PDB file of C-alpha atoms in Angstrom:
ATOM      1  CA  MET F1258       8.559  -3.221 193.506  1.00  0.00           C
ATOM      2  CA  GLU F1259      10.268  -5.660 195.880  1.00  0.00           C
ATOM      3  CA  VAL F1260       9.328  -9.298 195.321  1.00  0.00           C
ATOM      4  CA  GLN F1261       9.401 -11.383 198.472  1.00  0.00           C
ATOM      5  CA  ARG F1262      11.487 -14.485 197.990  1.00  0.00           C
ATOM      6  CA  GLU F1263      10.431 -16.545 200.972  1.00  0.00           C
ATOM      7  CA  GLN F1264       8.732 -19.844 200.316  1.00  0.00           C
ATOM      8  CA  PRO F1265       4.913 -19.915 200.395  1.00  0.00           C
ATOM      9  CA  THR F1266       3.144 -21.618 203.275  1.00  0.00           C
ATOM     10  CA  THR F1267       2.633 -25.365 203.200  1.00  0.00           C
ATOM     11  CA  ALA F1268      -1.022 -24.848 202.325  1.00  0.00           C
ATOM     12  CA  GLY F1269      -0.014 -22.597 199.473  1.00  0.00           C
ATOM     13  CA  ARG F1270       2.470 -25.125 198.119  1.00  0.00           C
ATOM     14  CA  ASN F1271      -0.078 -27.935 198.202  1.00  0.00           C
ATOM     15  CA  ALA F1272      -2.912 -25.900 196.742  1.00  0.00           C
ATOM     16  CA  PRO F1273      -3.614 -26.436 193.030  1.00  0.00           C
ATOM     17  CA  TRP F1274      -1.881 -24.025 190.702  1.00  0.00           C
ATOM     18  CA  PRO F1275      -4.218 -23.224 187.792  1.00  0.00           C
ATOM     19  CA  TYR F1276      -2.692 -24.064 184.402  1.00  0.00           C
ATOM     20  CA  TYR F1277       0.350 -25.741 185.960  1.00  0.00           C
ATOM     21  CA  ASP F1278       0.425 -28.062 182.940  1.00  0.00           C
ATOM     22  CA  PHE F1279       1.144 -25.061 180.747  1.00  0.00           C
ATOM     23  CA  TRP F1280       4.291 -24.022 182.614  1.00  0.00           C
ATOM     24  CA  GLY F1281       5.391 -25.638 185.851  1.00  0.00           C
ATOM     25  CA  LYS F1282       5.822 -29.238 184.713  1.00  0.00           C
ATOM     26  CA  HIS F1283       8.397 -28.257 182.097  1.00  0.00           C
ATOM     27  CA  GLY F1284      10.985 -26.284 184.038  1.00  0.00           C
ATOM     28  CA  PRO F1285      12.401 -25.376 187.453  1.00  0.00           C
ATOM     29  CA  VAL F1286       9.592 -23.196 188.765  1.00  0.00           C
ATOM     30  CA  ASN F1287       9.057 -21.879 192.302  1.00  0.00           C
ATOM     31  CA  LEU F1288       5.552 -20.639 193.006  1.00  0.00           C
ATOM     32  CA  LEU F1289       5.811 -17.510 195.169  1.00  0.00           C
ATOM     33  CA  SER F1290       2.137 -16.504 195.385  1.00  0.00           C
ATOM     34  CA  THR F1291      -1.152 -17.582 193.816  1.00  0.00           C
ATOM     35  CA  SER F1292      -4.698 -16.249 193.679  1.00  0.00           C
ATOM     36  CA  THR F1293      -6.146 -19.763 193.974  1.00  0.00           C
ATOM     37  CA  ASP F1294      -7.658 -19.241 197.434  1.00  0.00           C
ATOM     38  CA  ARG F1295      -8.300 -15.486 197.240  1.00  0.00           C
ATOM     39  CA  GLY F1296     -11.820 -15.549 195.836  1.00  0.00           C
ATOM     40  CA  TRP F1297     -10.895 -13.143 193.029  1.00  0.00           C
ATOM     41  CA  SER F1298     -13.252 -12.572 190.127  1.00  0.00           C
ATOM     42  CA  GLY F1299     -12.211 -11.191 186.758  1.00  0.00           C
ATOM     43  CA  LEU F1300      -8.773 -12.776 186.585  1.00  0.00           C
ATOM     44  CA  SER F1301      -6.449 -15.300 188.172  1.00  0.00           C
ATOM     45  CA  ALA F1302      -2.733 -14.806 188.703  1.00  0.00           C
ATOM     46  CA  GLN F1303       0.442 -16.485 189.891  1.00  0.00           C
ATOM     47  CA  LEU F1304       3.791 -14.937 190.785  1.00  0.00           C
ATOM     48  CA  CYS F1305       6.752 -17.250 190.355  1.00  0.00           C
ATOM     49  CA  SER F1306      10.461 -17.539 189.798  1.00  0.00           C
ATOM     50  CA  VAL F1307      11.716 -19.749 186.983  1.00  0.00           C
ATOM     51  CA  GLY F1308      15.108 -21.167 186.154  1.00  0.00           C
ATOM     52  CA  LYS F1309      16.884 -21.539 182.846  1.00  0.00           C
ATOM     53  CA  ALA F1310      14.712 -23.776 180.679  1.00  0.00           C
ATOM     54  CA  VAL F1311      12.826 -24.278 177.421  1.00  0.00           C
ATOM     55  CA  VAL F1312       9.108 -24.513 178.210  1.00  0.00           C
ATOM     56  CA  PRO F1313       5.953 -24.898 176.087  1.00  0.00           C
ATOM     57  CA  TRP F1314       4.068 -21.736 175.239  1.00  0.00           C
ATOM     58  CA  ARG F1315       0.425 -22.617 175.765  1.00  0.00           C
ATOM     59  CA  THR F1316      -2.758 -20.787 176.716  1.00  0.00           C
ATOM     60  CA  PRO F1317      -6.212 -22.069 177.783  1.00  0.00           C
ATOM     61  CA  GLN F1318      -9.000 -21.880 175.222  1.00  0.00           C
ATOM     62  CA  SER F1319     -11.132 -19.463 177.249  1.00  0.00           C
ATOM     63  CA  GLU F1320      -8.529 -16.959 178.448  1.00  0.00           C
ATOM     64  CA  ILE F1321      -5.846 -14.510 177.381  1.00  0.00           C
ATOM     65  CA  ARG F1322      -2.524 -15.074 179.089  1.00  0.00           C
ATOM     66  CA  ILE F1323      -0.446 -12.037 180.068  1.00  0.00           C
ATOM     67  CA  CYS F1324       3.075 -12.443 181.429  1.00  0.00           C
ATOM     68  CA  ILE F1325       4.886  -9.497 183.032  1.00  0.00           C
ATOM     69  CA  ASP F1326       8.411  -9.463 184.453  1.00  0.00           C
ATOM     70  CA  VAL F1327       7.995  -7.385 187.602  1.00  0.00           C
ATOM     71  CA  LEU F1328      11.714  -7.325 188.460  1.00  0.00           C
ATOM     72  CA  GLY F1329      13.829  -7.444 185.311  1.00  0.00           C
ATOM     73  CA  ASN F1330      16.751  -9.862 185.402  1.00  0.00           C
ATOM     74  CA  ASN F1331      18.331  -9.117 182.007  1.00  0.00           C
ATOM     75  CA  SER F1332      17.601 -12.677 180.958  1.00  0.00           C
ATOM     76  CA  PHE F1333      17.555 -13.356 177.212  1.00  0.00           C
ATOM     77  CA  ILE F1334      14.149 -14.711 176.146  1.00  0.00           C
ATOM     78  CA  ALA F1335      13.320 -16.287 172.780  1.00  0.00           C
ATOM     79  CA  ARG F1336       9.659 -17.074 172.066  1.00  0.00           C
ATOM     80  CA  ARG F1337       8.828 -19.202 169.042  1.00  0.00           C
ATOM     81  CA  ALA F1338       5.667 -20.381 167.296  1.00  0.00           C
ATOM     82  CA  PRO F1339       4.663 -20.822 163.645  1.00  0.00           C
ATOM     83  CA  GLY F1340       5.303 -17.457 161.990  1.00  0.00           C
ATOM     84  CA  ILE F1341       6.655 -15.920 165.225  1.00  0.00           C
ATOM     85  CA  GLU F1342      10.245 -15.396 166.335  1.00  0.00           C
ATOM     86  CA  SER F1343      10.593 -12.929 169.211  1.00  0.00           C
ATOM     87  CA  ARG F1344      13.910 -12.302 171.001  1.00  0.00           C
ATOM     88  CA  ILE F1345      14.448  -9.793 173.786  1.00  0.00           C
ATOM     89  CA  VAL F1346      16.628  -8.988 176.805  1.00  0.00           C
ATOM     90  CA  VAL F1347      14.111  -8.693 179.612  1.00  0.00           C
ATOM     91  CA  ARG F1348      13.747  -5.471 181.566  1.00  0.00           C
ATOM     92  CA  ARG F1349      11.315  -4.674 184.345  1.00  0.00           C
ATOM     93  CA  GLY F1350       7.829  -4.240 182.942  1.00  0.00           C
ATOM     94  CA  ILE F1351       8.286  -6.305 179.758  1.00  0.00           C
ATOM     95  CA  VAL F1352       4.945  -7.828 178.715  1.00  0.00           C
ATOM     96  CA  TRP F1353       4.056 -10.900 176.657  1.00  0.00           C
ATOM     97  CA  LEU F1354       0.575 -11.731 175.361  1.00  0.00           C
ATOM     98  CA  SER F1355      -0.685 -15.175 174.415  1.00  0.00           C
ATOM     99  CA  PRO F1356      -3.992 -15.556 172.567  1.00  0.00           C
ATOM    100  CA  PRO F1357      -6.608 -18.103 173.646  1.00  0.00           C
ATOM    101  CA  GLY F1358      -5.875 -21.695 172.730  1.00  0.00           C
ATOM    102  CA  LEU F1359      -2.314 -21.272 171.413  1.00  0.00           C
ATOM    103  CA  GLN F1360      -0.770 -24.744 171.739  1.00  0.00           C
ATOM    104  CA  ASP F1361       2.199 -24.879 169.371  1.00  0.00           C
ATOM    105  CA  GLY F1362       5.082 -22.813 170.674  1.00  0.00           C
ATOM    106  CA  SER F1363       7.958 -22.569 173.151  1.00  0.00           C
ATOM    107  CA  VAL F1364       9.803 -20.094 175.358  1.00  0.00           C
ATOM    108  CA  ASP F1365      13.591 -20.348 175.739  1.00  0.00           C
ATOM    109  CA  ILE F1366      14.760 -18.728 179.017  1.00  0.00           C
ATOM    110  CA  ALA F1367      18.531 -18.175 179.044  1.00  0.00           C
ATOM    111  CA  GLU F1368      18.935 -17.111 182.707  1.00  0.00           C
ATOM    112  CA  ASP F1369      16.998 -17.463 185.955  1.00  0.00           C
ATOM    113  CA  MET F1370      14.078 -15.036 186.369  1.00  0.00           C
ATOM    114  CA  SER F1371      12.994 -14.207 189.913  1.00  0.00           C
ATOM    115  CA  GLY F1372       9.714 -12.324 189.470  1.00  0.00           C
ATOM    116  CA  VAL F1373       7.377 -13.401 186.649  1.00  0.00           C
ATOM    117  CA  LEU F1374       3.680 -12.609 186.965  1.00  0.00           C
ATOM    118  CA  HIS F1375       1.228 -14.802 185.023  1.00  0.00           C
ATOM    119  CA  ILE F1376      -2.230 -13.282 184.552  1.00  0.00           C
ATOM    120  CA  TYR F1377      -5.144 -15.175 183.024  1.00  0.00           C
ATOM    121  CA  LEU F1378      -7.902 -12.866 181.768  1.00  0.00           C
ATOM    122  CA  PRO F1379     -11.162 -14.648 180.850  1.00  0.00           C
ATOM    123  CA  LEU F1380     -12.687 -13.845 177.470  1.00  0.00           C
ATOM    124  CA  SER F1381     -16.017 -13.379 179.256  1.00  0.00           C
ATOM    125  CA  HIS F1382     -14.497 -10.213 180.727  1.00  0.00           C
ATOM    126  CA  PHE F1383     -14.830  -8.551 177.321  1.00  0.00           C
ATOM    127  CA  SER F1384     -18.624  -8.720 177.334  1.00  0.00           C
ATOM    128  CA  PRO F1385     -20.514  -5.437 177.947  1.00  0.00           C
ATOM    129  CA  GLY F1386     -22.328  -6.883 180.933  1.00  0.00           C
ATOM    130  CA  ASN F1387     -19.098  -7.614 182.772  1.00  0.00           C
ATOM    131  CA  CYS F1388     -16.776  -4.652 182.352  1.00  0.00           C
ATOM    132  CA  ASP F1389     -18.347  -1.771 180.428  1.00  0.00           C
ATOM    133  CA  ILE F1390     -16.519  -2.734 177.231  1.00  0.00           C
ATOM    134  CA  ASP F1391     -18.430  -2.995 173.981  1.00  0.00           C
ATOM    135  CA  VAL F1392     -16.359  -4.748 171.326  1.00  0.00           C
ATOM    136  CA  ASP F1393     -16.910  -7.339 168.657  1.00  0.00           C
ATOM    137  CA  ALA F1394     -15.583 -10.800 169.516  1.00  0.00           C
ATOM    138  CA  SER F1395     -13.357 -10.785 166.415  1.00  0.00           C
ATOM    139  CA  VAL F1396     -11.259  -8.016 167.955  1.00  0.00           C
ATOM    140  CA  ILE F1397      -9.993 -10.409 170.619  1.00  0.00           C
ATOM    141  CA  GLY F1398      -8.562 -12.614 167.895  1.00  0.00           C
ATOM    142  CA  SER F1399      -6.770  -9.635 166.391  1.00  0.00           C
ATOM    143  CA  LEU F1400      -4.705  -8.870 169.485  1.00  0.00           C
ATOM    144  CA  SER F1401      -1.090  -8.454 168.480  1.00  0.00           C
ATOM    145  CA  TYR F1402       1.063 -10.948 170.378  1.00  0.00           C
ATOM    146  CA  GLU F1403       4.024 -11.591 168.079  1.00  0.00           C
ATOM    147  CA  SER F1404       6.571  -9.549 170.064  1.00  0.00           C
ATOM    148  CA  ALA F1405       7.234  -8.639 173.669  1.00  0.00           C
ATOM    149  CA  PHE F1406       6.668  -4.972 174.462  1.00  0.00           C
ATOM    150  CA  GLU F1407       6.834  -2.325 177.176  1.00  0.00           C
ATOM    151  CA  ASP F1408       3.727  -0.578 178.446  1.00  0.00           C
ATOM    152  CA  PRO F1409       3.992   1.539 181.622  1.00  0.00           C
ATOM    153  CA  LEU F1410       0.283   1.190 182.358  1.00  0.00           C
ATOM    154  CA  LEU F1411       0.212  -2.607 182.018  1.00  0.00           C
ATOM    155  CA  ALA F1412       3.411  -2.806 184.060  1.00  0.00           C
ATOM    156  CA  GLU F1413       1.875  -0.739 186.874  1.00  0.00           C
ATOM    157  CA  ILE F1414      -1.303  -2.834 186.811  1.00  0.00           C
ATOM    158  CA  GLY F1415       0.852  -5.958 186.974  1.00  0.00           C
ATOM    159  CA  CYS F1416       2.815  -4.615 189.938  1.00  0.00           C
ATOM    160  CA  ALA F1417      -0.450  -3.798 191.732  1.00  0.00           C
ATOM    161  CA  ILE F1418      -1.671  -7.374 191.156  1.00  0.00           C
ATOM    162  CA  ALA F1419       1.662  -8.831 192.322  1.00  0.00           C
ATOM    163  CA  SER F1420       1.573  -6.631 195.434  1.00  0.00           C
ATOM    164  CA  GLU F1421      -1.920  -7.827 196.277  1.00  0.00           C
ATOM    165  CA  LEU F1422      -0.806 -11.430 195.743  1.00  0.00           C
ATOM    166  CA  GLN F1423       1.998 -11.019 198.247  1.00  0.00           C
ATOM    167  CA  SER F1424       0.256  -8.784 200.780  1.00  0.00           C
ATOM    168  CA  GLN F1425      -3.466  -9.428 200.893  1.00  0.00           C
ATOM    169  CA  THR F1426      -5.629  -6.440 201.797  1.00  0.00           C
ATOM    170  CA  SER F1427      -9.176  -6.219 203.058  1.00  0.00           C
ATOM    171  CA  ALA F1428     -10.413  -4.698 199.787  1.00  0.00           C
ATOM    172  CA  GLY F1429      -8.182  -6.733 197.497  1.00  0.00           C
ATOM    173  CA  SER F1430     -11.012  -8.427 195.611  1.00  0.00           C
ATOM    174  CA  LEU F1431     -12.528  -5.055 194.694  1.00  0.00           C
ATOM    175  CA  LEU F1432      -9.140  -3.808 193.532  1.00  0.00           C
ATOM    176  CA  ILE F1433      -8.607  -6.858 191.312  1.00  0.00           C
ATOM    177  CA  GLU F1434     -12.027  -6.481 189.686  1.00  0.00           C
ATOM    178  CA  GLY F1435     -11.171  -2.935 188.646  1.00  0.00           C
ATOM    179  CA  LEU F1436      -7.706  -3.903 187.436  1.00  0.00           C
ATOM    180  CA  ALA F1437      -9.151  -6.735 185.325  1.00  0.00           C
ATOM    181  CA  SER F1438     -11.434  -4.282 183.543  1.00  0.00           C
ATOM    182  CA  CYS F1439      -8.500  -1.933 183.023  1.00  0.00           C
ATOM    183  CA  LEU F1440      -6.440  -4.750 181.512  1.00  0.00           C
ATOM    184  CA  ALA F1441      -9.195  -5.690 179.067  1.00  0.00           C
ATOM    185  CA  ALA F1442      -9.713  -2.080 178.040  1.00  0.00           C
ATOM    186  CA  ARG F1443      -6.006  -1.451 177.579  1.00  0.00           C
ATOM    187  CA  LEU F1444      -5.513  -4.536 175.422  1.00  0.00           C
ATOM    188  CA  ILE F1445      -8.313  -3.580 173.049  1.00  0.00           C
ATOM    189  CA  GLN F1446      -7.383   0.106 172.972  1.00  0.00           C
ATOM    190  CA  LYS F1447      -3.667  -0.365 172.410  1.00  0.00           C
ATOM    191  CA  TYR F1448      -2.913  -3.801 170.986  1.00  0.00           C
ATOM    192  CA  SER F1449      -5.786  -4.770 168.723  1.00  0.00           C
ATOM    193  CA  ARG F1450      -5.028  -4.469 165.028  1.00  0.00           C
ATOM    194  CA  GLU F1451      -8.708  -3.645 164.479  1.00  0.00           C
ATOM    195  CA  SER F1452      -8.975  -1.101 167.271  1.00  0.00           C
ATOM    196  CA  THR F1453      -9.236   1.899 164.935  1.00  0.00           C
ATOM    197  CA  SER F1454     -12.555   0.637 163.602  1.00  0.00           C
ATOM    198  CA  GLN F1455     -14.028  -0.217 166.978  1.00  0.00           C
ATOM    199  CA  PRO F1456     -16.380   1.880 169.116  1.00  0.00           C
ATOM    200  CA  MET F1457     -14.952   3.757 172.054  1.00  0.00           C
ATOM    201  CA  ILE F1458     -14.249   1.672 175.148  1.00  0.00           C
ATOM    202  CA  SER F1459     -14.259   2.789 178.723  1.00  0.00           C
ATOM    203  CA  LEU F1460     -12.453   1.966 181.936  1.00  0.00           C
ATOM    204  CA  PRO F1461     -14.372   1.095 185.109  1.00  0.00           C
ATOM    205  CA  ARG F1462     -17.036   3.541 186.202  1.00  0.00           C
ATOM    206  CA  GLY F1463     -15.436   6.386 188.099  1.00  0.00           C
ATOM    207  CA  ALA F1464     -12.051   5.940 186.407  1.00  0.00           C
ATOM    208  CA  LEU F1465     -10.426   8.238 183.907  1.00  0.00           C
ATOM    209  CA  ASP F1466     -11.604   7.526 180.395  1.00  0.00           C
ATOM    210  CA  ARG F1467      -8.901   6.204 178.090  1.00  0.00           C
ATOM    211  CA  ARG F1468      -8.211   9.520 176.336  1.00  0.00           C
ATOM    212  CA  ARG F1469      -7.799  11.455 179.571  1.00  0.00           C
ATOM    213  CA  LEU F1470      -5.674   8.703 181.072  1.00  0.00           C
ATOM    214  CA  GLN F1471      -3.418   8.579 178.022  1.00  0.00           C
ATOM    215  CA  ARG F1472      -3.071  12.363 178.090  1.00  0.00           C
ATOM    216  CA  VAL F1473      -2.121  12.307 181.775  1.00  0.00           C
ATOM    217  CA  LEU F1474       0.401   9.479 181.345  1.00  0.00           C
ATOM    218  CA  GLU F1475       2.034  11.293 178.441  1.00  0.00           C
ATOM    219  CA  TYR F1476       2.129  14.509 180.491  1.00  0.00           C
ATOM    220  CA  ILE F1477       3.810  12.660 183.360  1.00  0.00           C
ATOM    221  CA  GLU F1478       6.427  11.122 181.071  1.00  0.00           C
ATOM    222  CA  ALA F1479       7.186  14.511 179.521  1.00  0.00           C
ATOM    223  CA  ASN F1480       7.586  16.185 182.915  1.00  0.00           C
ATOM    224  CA  LEU F1481       9.364  13.622 185.069  1.00  0.00           C
ATOM    225  CA  GLU F1482      12.289  16.019 185.274  1.00  0.00           C
ATOM    226  CA  GLY F1483      10.071  18.984 186.038  1.00  0.00           C
ATOM    227  CA  ASP F1484       7.347  20.204 188.351  1.00  0.00           C
ATOM    228  CA  LEU F1485       4.722  17.466 188.723  1.00  0.00           C
ATOM    229  CA  ASN F1486       2.012  18.092 191.279  1.00  0.00           C
ATOM    230  CA  LEU F1487      -1.576  16.975 191.623  1.00  0.00           C
ATOM    231  CA  ASP F1488      -3.013  20.266 190.362  1.00  0.00           C
ATOM    232  CA  LEU F1489      -0.980  20.127 187.139  1.00  0.00           C
ATOM    233  CA  MET F1490      -1.896  16.499 186.465  1.00  0.00           C
ATOM    234  CA  ALA F1491      -5.548  17.236 187.212  1.00  0.00           C
ATOM    235  CA  SER F1492      -5.425  20.135 184.750  1.00  0.00           C
ATOM    236  CA  ALA F1493      -4.067  17.794 182.067  1.00  0.00           C
ATOM    237  CA  ALA F1494      -7.116  15.597 182.652  1.00  0.00           C
ATOM    238  CA  CYS F1495      -9.478  18.612 182.819  1.00  0.00           C
ATOM    239  CA  LEU F1496     -10.730  17.478 186.227  1.00  0.00           C
ATOM    240  CA  SER F1497     -10.800  18.874 189.717  1.00  0.00           C
ATOM    241  CA  ARG F1498      -7.917  17.912 191.998  1.00  0.00           C
ATOM    242  CA  TYR F1499     -10.113  15.698 194.174  1.00  0.00           C
ATOM    243  CA  HIS F1500     -11.882  13.949 191.295  1.00  0.00           C
ATOM    244  CA  PHE F1501      -8.621  13.365 189.461  1.00  0.00           C
ATOM    245  CA  ALA F1502      -6.882  11.656 192.394  1.00  0.00           C
ATOM    246  CA  ARG F1503      -9.734   9.186 192.846  1.00  0.00           C
ATOM    247  CA  ALA F1504     -10.180   8.573 189.099  1.00  0.00           C
ATOM    248  CA  PHE F1505      -6.453   8.025 188.532  1.00  0.00           C
ATOM    249  CA  ARG F1506      -6.241   5.497 191.347  1.00  0.00           C
ATOM    250  CA  GLN F1507      -9.250   3.650 189.939  1.00  0.00           C
ATOM    251  CA  ALA F1508      -7.740   3.491 186.438  1.00  0.00           C
ATOM    252  CA  VAL F1509      -4.127   2.666 187.278  1.00  0.00           C
ATOM    253  CA  GLY F1510      -4.446   0.818 190.578  1.00  0.00           C
ATOM    254  CA  GLN F1511      -2.280   3.206 192.605  1.00  0.00           C
ATOM    255  CA  SER F1512      -2.169   6.837 193.610  1.00  0.00           C
ATOM    256  CA  PRO F1513      -0.642   9.503 191.337  1.00  0.00           C
ATOM    257  CA  HIS F1514       2.109   9.953 193.914  1.00  0.00           C
ATOM    258  CA  ARG F1515       3.157   6.289 193.843  1.00  0.00           C
ATOM    259  CA  TYR F1516       2.960   6.114 190.047  1.00  0.00           C
ATOM    260  CA  VAL F1517       5.141   9.215 189.579  1.00  0.00           C
ATOM    261  CA  SER F1518       7.612   7.954 192.193  1.00  0.00           C
ATOM    262  CA  ALA F1519       8.010   4.671 190.312  1.00  0.00           C
ATOM    263  CA  ARG F1520       8.435   6.402 186.962  1.00  0.00           C
ATOM    264  CA  ARG F1521      11.030   8.796 188.417  1.00  0.00           C
ATOM    265  CA  LEU F1522      12.947   5.845 189.813  1.00  0.00           C
ATOM    266  CA  ASP F1523      13.021   4.310 186.330  1.00  0.00           C
ATOM    267  CA  ARG F1524      14.156   7.634 184.890  1.00  0.00           C
ATOM    268  CA  ALA F1525      16.881   7.873 187.547  1.00  0.00           C
ATOM    269  CA  LYS F1526      18.162   4.433 186.544  1.00  0.00           C
ATOM    270  CA  ALA F1527      18.282   5.468 182.898  1.00  0.00           C
ATOM    271  CA  LEU F1528      20.157   8.692 183.704  1.00  0.00           C
ATOM    272  CA  LEU F1529      22.630   6.827 185.902  1.00  0.00           C
ATOM    273  CA  MET F1530      23.358   4.306 183.153  1.00  0.00           C
ATOM    274  CA  GLN F1531      24.037   7.104 180.655  1.00  0.00           C
ATOM    275  CA  GLY F1532      26.778   8.245 183.005  1.00  0.00           C
ATOM    276  CA  ASP F1533      27.087  11.842 181.787  1.00  0.00           C
ATOM    277  CA  ARG F1534      25.243  13.660 184.615  1.00  0.00           C
ATOM    278  CA  SER F1535      26.308  14.154 188.202  1.00  0.00           C
ATOM    279  CA  LEU F1536      24.354  12.606 191.052  1.00  0.00           C
ATOM    280  CA  VAL F1537      23.364  16.002 192.409  1.00  0.00           C
ATOM    281  CA  ASP F1538      22.112  17.052 188.955  1.00  0.00           C
ATOM    282  CA  ILE F1539      19.989  13.905 188.680  1.00  0.00           C
ATOM    283  CA  ALA F1540      18.663  14.418 192.207  1.00  0.00           C
ATOM    284  CA  LEU F1541      17.571  17.994 191.550  1.00  0.00           C
ATOM    285  CA  ALA F1542      16.164  17.137 188.113  1.00  0.00           C
ATOM    286  CA  LEU F1543      13.893  14.529 189.688  1.00  0.00           C
ATOM    287  CA  SER F1544      12.653  16.953 192.374  1.00  0.00           C
ATOM    288  CA  PHE F1545      14.693  15.729 195.331  1.00  0.00           C
ATOM    289  CA  SER F1546      15.764  18.478 197.698  1.00  0.00           C
ATOM    290  CA  ASP F1547      19.374  17.314 197.727  1.00  0.00           C
ATOM    291  CA  GLN F1548      21.657  14.438 196.767  1.00  0.00           C
ATOM    292  CA  ALA F1549      21.374  12.819 200.204  1.00  0.00           C
ATOM    293  CA  SER F1550      17.593  12.542 199.905  1.00  0.00           C
ATOM    294  CA  PHE F1551      17.938  11.036 196.425  1.00  0.00           C
ATOM    295  CA  THR F1552      20.541   8.520 197.615  1.00  0.00           C
ATOM    296  CA  ARG F1553      18.383   7.472 200.568  1.00  0.00           C
ATOM    297  CA  ALA F1554      15.264   6.963 198.409  1.00  0.00           C
ATOM    298  CA  PHE F1555      17.185   5.164 195.659  1.00  0.00           C
ATOM    299  CA  ARG F1556      18.855   2.800 198.125  1.00  0.00           C
ATOM    300  CA  GLN F1557      15.519   2.031 199.791  1.00  0.00           C
ATOM    301  CA  ALA F1558      13.937   1.190 196.425  1.00  0.00           C
ATOM    302  CA  THR F1559      16.799  -0.771 194.840  1.00  0.00           C
ATOM    303  CA  GLY F1560      19.103  -1.873 197.657  1.00  0.00           C
ATOM    304  CA  GLN F1561      21.979   0.052 196.056  1.00  0.00           C
ATOM    305  CA  ALA F1562      23.306   3.572 196.270  1.00  0.00           C
ATOM    306  CA  PRO F1563      23.113   5.506 192.974  1.00  0.00           C
ATOM    307  CA  GLY F1564      26.892   5.428 192.599  1.00  0.00           C
ATOM    308  CA  GLN F1565      26.959   1.647 193.055  1.00  0.00           C
ATOM    309  CA  PHE F1566      24.174   1.224 190.513  1.00  0.00           C
ATOM    310  CA  ARG F1567      26.117   3.314 188.001  1.00  0.00           C
ATOM    311  CA  GLN F1568      29.304   1.300 188.535  1.00  0.00           C
ATOM    312  CA  VAL F1569      27.499  -1.999 187.964  1.00  0.00           C
ATOM    313  CA  PHE F1570      25.238  -1.040 185.059  1.00  0.00           C
ATOM    314  CA  GLY F1571      26.715   2.094 183.557  1.00  0.00           C
ATOM    315  CA  SER F1572      29.049   0.285 181.201  1.00  0.00           C
ATOM    316  CA  THR F1573      26.469  -2.273 180.018  1.00  0.00           C
ATOM    317  CA  GLY F1574      23.569   0.091 179.488  1.00  0.00           C
ATOM    318  CA  ARG F1575      21.187  -2.439 181.038  1.00  0.00           C
ATOM    319  CA  PRO F1576      19.098  -2.043 184.209  1.00  0.00           C
TER     320      PRO F1576
END
């Protein structure tokens, strides 16, 4: 995903930034986009860049805070709180959770970060009447937030939210409502320490249920260097081709084609950094017709030719 770096409009700069006290007053922060005036329900979000700083780690009492790096700047991040010491070199898609009401902590950012998405998910979103999720309130308190982690699904949801922040669409509010439900479901399904004892949860009506979605995502990951078409993915979900395409988009926030394209780009980066396969081999493995097509698509997505990317990152092993 390409994050636009132009300054927001004057109205956007002067508009209130929800929870600014929890972040912006303590470091060099540039607000790129905000949902303040979008009329969204289900979540609020801000996309920003932030400079090297040590900032408080705080979260409102009534919301879960989710931070996702949508670019990946290889900045070293240390997050500290009583009983927590998390250190990580940030890559694209890294996720941090903060539980409601956490007040005593800090985040040490070693290098500038140019695309950080802050999502605030209300606790009311976990009620059955709001998002088809039936869980006990104690499960929210058991969400595991000690360490940063990678989750392709959360990363793709985050990128969809960031894209809507930057380029508003006519149906954006409907999209955000569905993505908010997906976020809540994913957190309980994947990151609650009590999730094994909880009843089954579901994604928004019309979306893939969590087991089918997980099966499809695992199938995609296992076959990125193979034949991936809509019929095969639909078969993995045990759905018709037409039903699958609509259900996948509802669950993930983008079409199967766009999701697979993004995952193949990530795989291409990993293969280039390993440095032991030729460019034509990588191109054919990822279903490009030839090396020229691969080079053109890679340059369009990253701004660099594959060979340039390998020269810059191949020796460090970092994207």
